[in-house]
Amino acid sequence: MYFAIIGEDVPDSLALRLAARPAHLARLELLAADNRVLLAGPFPAIGEETGFTGSLIVAEFDSLESCRAWAEADPYVAAGVYRNVTVRPFKKVFP
C-alpha cells in the first residue's frame, strides 16, 4: 500500500537540509531501486522566505507501522530539519 509522508520543516531549515540531504536522498534512492517510490520532493518556500517548508514522499510500504518507522529514521528528522512528520495511507487515482 502507498503512504504519504509529510515532513514539516522548522523555520530557517535550509542549512540543516543541505547538510543532511545526501543521506536523505540515499535512503530514497534505495526505495526507488525497489520501485517503491511514487513521487517525492520538497515544498519550496514562497515569497520573501528562501529554502523549503517541508517535503512529501509517497511510497509503498507493507504497513503503516513500517512506514512510520522508516519516516522517523529519516536523516532530516535526526538533523532537526523536520518539526513534525505525518504518515497517512494514500490511494493513487490519477493519472
XYZ file of N, CA and C in Angstrom:
285
model
N 0.843 -1.170 0.000
C 0.000 0.000 0.000
C 0.890 1.235 0.000
N 0.392 2.296 -0.663
C 1.116 3.568 -0.647
C 0.796 4.350 0.618
N 1.794 5.109 1.063
C 1.646 6.002 2.202
C 2.265 7.340 1.850
N 1.626 8.412 2.318
C 2.168 9.756 2.152
C 2.903 10.122 3.434
N 4.141 10.535 3.276
C 4.957 11.014 4.390
C 5.122 12.514 4.185
N 4.608 13.291 5.121
C 4.653 14.740 5.016
C 5.519 15.266 6.150
N 6.660 15.821 5.778
C 7.562 16.420 6.756
C 7.409 17.926 6.725
N 7.241 18.531 7.891
C 7.128 19.983 8.009
C 8.428 20.518 8.603
N 9.048 21.448 7.897
C 10.336 21.985 8.326
C 10.218 22.951 9.499
N 11.282 23.015 10.278
C 11.437 24.084 11.260
C 11.730 25.367 10.484
N 11.537 26.535 11.081
C 11.906 27.772 10.390
C 13.407 27.803 10.064
N 13.748 28.428 8.964
C 15.154 28.589 8.554
C 15.903 27.259 8.498
N 15.315 26.288 7.846
C 15.870 24.929 7.820
C 16.897 24.682 6.717
N 17.120 25.650 5.848
C 17.915 25.395 4.648
C 19.308 24.840 4.948
N 20.040 25.415 5.868
C 21.393 24.924 6.173
C 21.349 23.490 6.710
N 20.376 23.198 7.555
C 20.224 21.832 8.080
C 19.883 20.861 6.954
N 18.999 21.276 6.067
C 18.607 20.442 4.926
C 19.805 20.108 4.045
N 20.567 21.138 3.711
C 21.699 20.925 2.812
C 22.713 19.949 3.416
N 22.934 20.032 4.707
C 23.884 19.137 5.368
C 23.399 17.684 5.367
N 22.096 17.479 5.546
C 21.545 16.126 5.648
C 21.051 15.570 4.318
N 21.042 16.394 3.276
C 20.453 15.995 2.001
C 21.070 14.744 1.377
N 22.396 14.589 1.327
C 22.945 13.368 0.708
C 22.437 12.086 1.363
N 22.377 12.055 2.674
C 21.892 10.858 3.376
C 20.391 10.666 3.144
N 19.646 11.762 3.130
C 18.205 11.701 2.868
C 17.945 11.119 1.473
N 18.663 11.623 0.474
C 18.482 11.141 -0.896
C 18.932 9.691 -1.058
N 19.981 9.290 -0.357
C 20.456 7.902 -0.449
C 19.371 6.927 -0.002
N 18.643 7.270 1.051
C 17.555 6.394 1.517
C 16.431 6.334 0.484
N 16.115 7.472 -0.122
C 15.080 7.487 -1.157
C 15.501 6.690 -2.379
N 16.777 6.766 -2.725
C 17.274 6.006 -3.876
C 17.144 4.503 -3.650
N 17.305 4.046 -2.415
C 17.115 2.624 -2.111
C 15.658 2.214 -2.336
N 14.723 3.050 -1.884
C 13.303 2.757 -2.128
C 13.000 2.779 -3.624
N 13.555 3.758 -4.330
C 13.317 3.871 -5.771
C 13.876 2.665 -6.518
N 15.016 2.154 -6.075
C 15.608 0.977 -6.720
C 14.700 -0.239 -6.595
N 13.869 -0.262 -5.547
C 12.894 -1.339 -5.356
C 11.537 -0.998 -5.977
N 11.487 0.077 -6.770
C 10.246 0.532 -7.403
C 9.127 0.805 -6.412
N 9.487 1.405 -5.256
C 8.502 1.672 -4.214
C 8.136 3.144 -4.087
N 8.813 4.028 -4.818
C 8.538 5.463 -4.721
C 7.591 5.882 -5.841
N 6.469 6.448 -5.465
C 5.539 7.003 -6.446
C 5.965 8.425 -6.802
N 6.303 9.216 -5.790
C 6.809 10.570 -6.000
C 7.464 11.057 -4.715
N 8.331 12.045 -4.863
C 8.990 12.640 -3.704
C 9.532 14.002 -4.086
N 9.466 14.932 -3.163
C 10.029 16.249 -3.411
C 9.710 17.217 -2.293
N 10.400 18.369 -2.312
C 10.203 19.371 -1.269
C 9.095 20.367 -1.622
N 8.645 21.084 -0.590
C 7.714 22.193 -0.752
C 8.543 23.486 -0.718
N 8.743 24.141 -1.853
C 9.530 25.377 -1.858
C 8.829 26.494 -1.087
N 9.607 27.294 -0.403
C 9.068 28.472 0.268
C 8.694 29.499 -0.801
N 7.649 30.248 -0.546
C 7.178 31.258 -1.490
C 7.221 32.621 -0.804
N 7.583 33.618 -1.573
C 7.607 34.976 -1.025
C 9.011 35.360 -0.611
N 9.109 36.070 0.489
C 10.399 36.563 0.971
C 11.255 35.456 1.572
N 10.626 34.392 2.003
C 11.324 33.268 2.616
C 12.104 32.491 1.545
N 13.275 31.989 1.902
C 14.036 31.140 0.982
C 14.098 29.737 1.547
N 14.397 28.800 0.690
C 14.513 27.412 1.130
C 13.222 26.657 0.935
N 12.897 25.846 1.926
C 11.765 24.933 1.816
C 10.956 24.929 3.106
N 9.693 24.527 2.987
C 8.822 24.457 4.161
C 8.507 23.034 4.572
N 8.956 22.067 3.778
C 8.690 20.671 4.096
C 8.908 19.795 2.878
N 8.472 18.545 3.007
C 8.645 17.568 1.933
C 7.459 16.618 1.894
N 7.280 16.015 0.722
C 6.268 14.975 0.535
C 6.940 13.780 -0.126
N 6.735 12.624 0.465
C 7.177 11.355 -0.117
C 5.951 10.458 -0.171
N 5.667 9.894 -1.324
C 4.612 8.888 -1.438
C 5.306 7.615 -1.897
N 5.264 6.608 -1.039
C 5.996 5.370 -1.308
C 5.215 4.176 -0.775
N 5.592 3.021 -1.267
C 4.920 1.776 -0.902
C 5.625 1.122 0.293
N 4.822 0.742 1.280
C 5.310 0.030 2.461
C 4.336 -1.095 2.796
N 4.800 -2.075 3.549
C 3.964 -3.212 3.930
C 2.874 -2.836 4.923
N 3.150 -1.810 5.748
C 2.191 -1.441 6.786
C 2.409 0.007 7.203
N 1.422 0.556 7.876
C 1.539 1.896 8.435
C 2.696 1.963 9.413
N 2.850 0.928 10.221
C 3.912 0.902 11.224
C 5.297 0.904 10.580
N 5.463 0.123 9.502
C 6.770 0.089 8.844
C 7.074 1.419 8.170
N 6.053 2.077 7.642
C 6.249 3.390 7.038
C 6.616 4.420 8.096
N 5.914 4.405 9.224
C 6.247 5.340 10.311
C 7.675 5.132 10.797
N 8.078 3.895 10.957
C 9.448 3.614 11.408
C 10.463 4.133 10.396
N 10.201 3.935 9.109
C 11.104 4.430 8.074
C 11.165 5.958 8.106
N 10.003 6.587 8.229
C 9.933 8.052 8.242
C 10.668 8.640 9.444
N 10.517 8.036 10.590
C 11.159 8.556 11.801
C 12.676 8.368 11.778
N 13.161 7.466 10.942
C 14.604 7.240 10.819
C 15.234 8.106 9.728
N 14.459 8.998 9.129
C 14.974 9.853 8.057
C 16.068 10.776 8.598
N 17.121 10.976 7.830
C 18.180 11.901 8.252
C 17.689 13.324 8.511
N 16.637 13.748 7.840
C 16.088 15.073 8.121
C 15.488 15.145 9.521
N 14.964 14.058 10.023
C 14.463 14.020 11.397
C 15.642 14.124 12.358
N 16.657 13.304 12.138
C 17.832 13.296 13.018
C 18.559 14.639 13.019
N 18.552 15.325 11.867
C 19.265 16.605 11.753
C 18.449 17.787 12.272
N 17.184 17.542 12.635
C 16.352 18.627 13.146
C 15.710 19.476 12.060
N 15.674 18.978 10.819
C 15.033 19.704 9.715
C 13.524 19.718 9.908
N 12.965 18.560 10.233
C 11.514 18.444 10.381
C 11.094 18.728 11.817
N 10.069 19.553 11.971
C 9.478 19.772 13.291
C 8.349 18.782 13.539
N 7.810 18.235 12.426
C 6.703 17.286 12.531
C 6.693 16.395 11.291
N 6.364 15.123 11.492
C 6.224 14.185 10.379
C 4.873 13.493 10.519
N 4.092 13.526 9.445
C 2.788 12.874 9.409
C 2.840 11.761 8.370
N 2.268 10.622 8.708
C 2.188 9.490 7.783
C 0.720 9.120 7.629
N 0.284 9.041 6.357
C -1.110 8.710 6.086
C -1.188 7.745 4.919
N -2.159 6.831 4.926
C -2.376 5.976 3.763
C -2.720 6.835 2.548
N -2.331 6.367 1.372
C -2.540 7.118 0.139
C -3.039 6.182 -0.944
N -4.068 6.611 -1.664
C -4.595 5.829 -2.780
C -4.412 6.632 -4.054
N -3.639 6.105 -4.972
C -3.426 6.775 -6.251
C -4.654 6.582 -7.127
N -5.176 7.693 -7.664
C -6.322 7.643 -8.547
C -5.939 8.142 -9.939
N -5.269 9.277 -10.020
C -4.826 9.844 -11.301
C -3.324 10.030 -11.293
N -2.616 10.008 -12.378
C -3.072 9.549 -13.660
C -3.153 8.040 -13.680
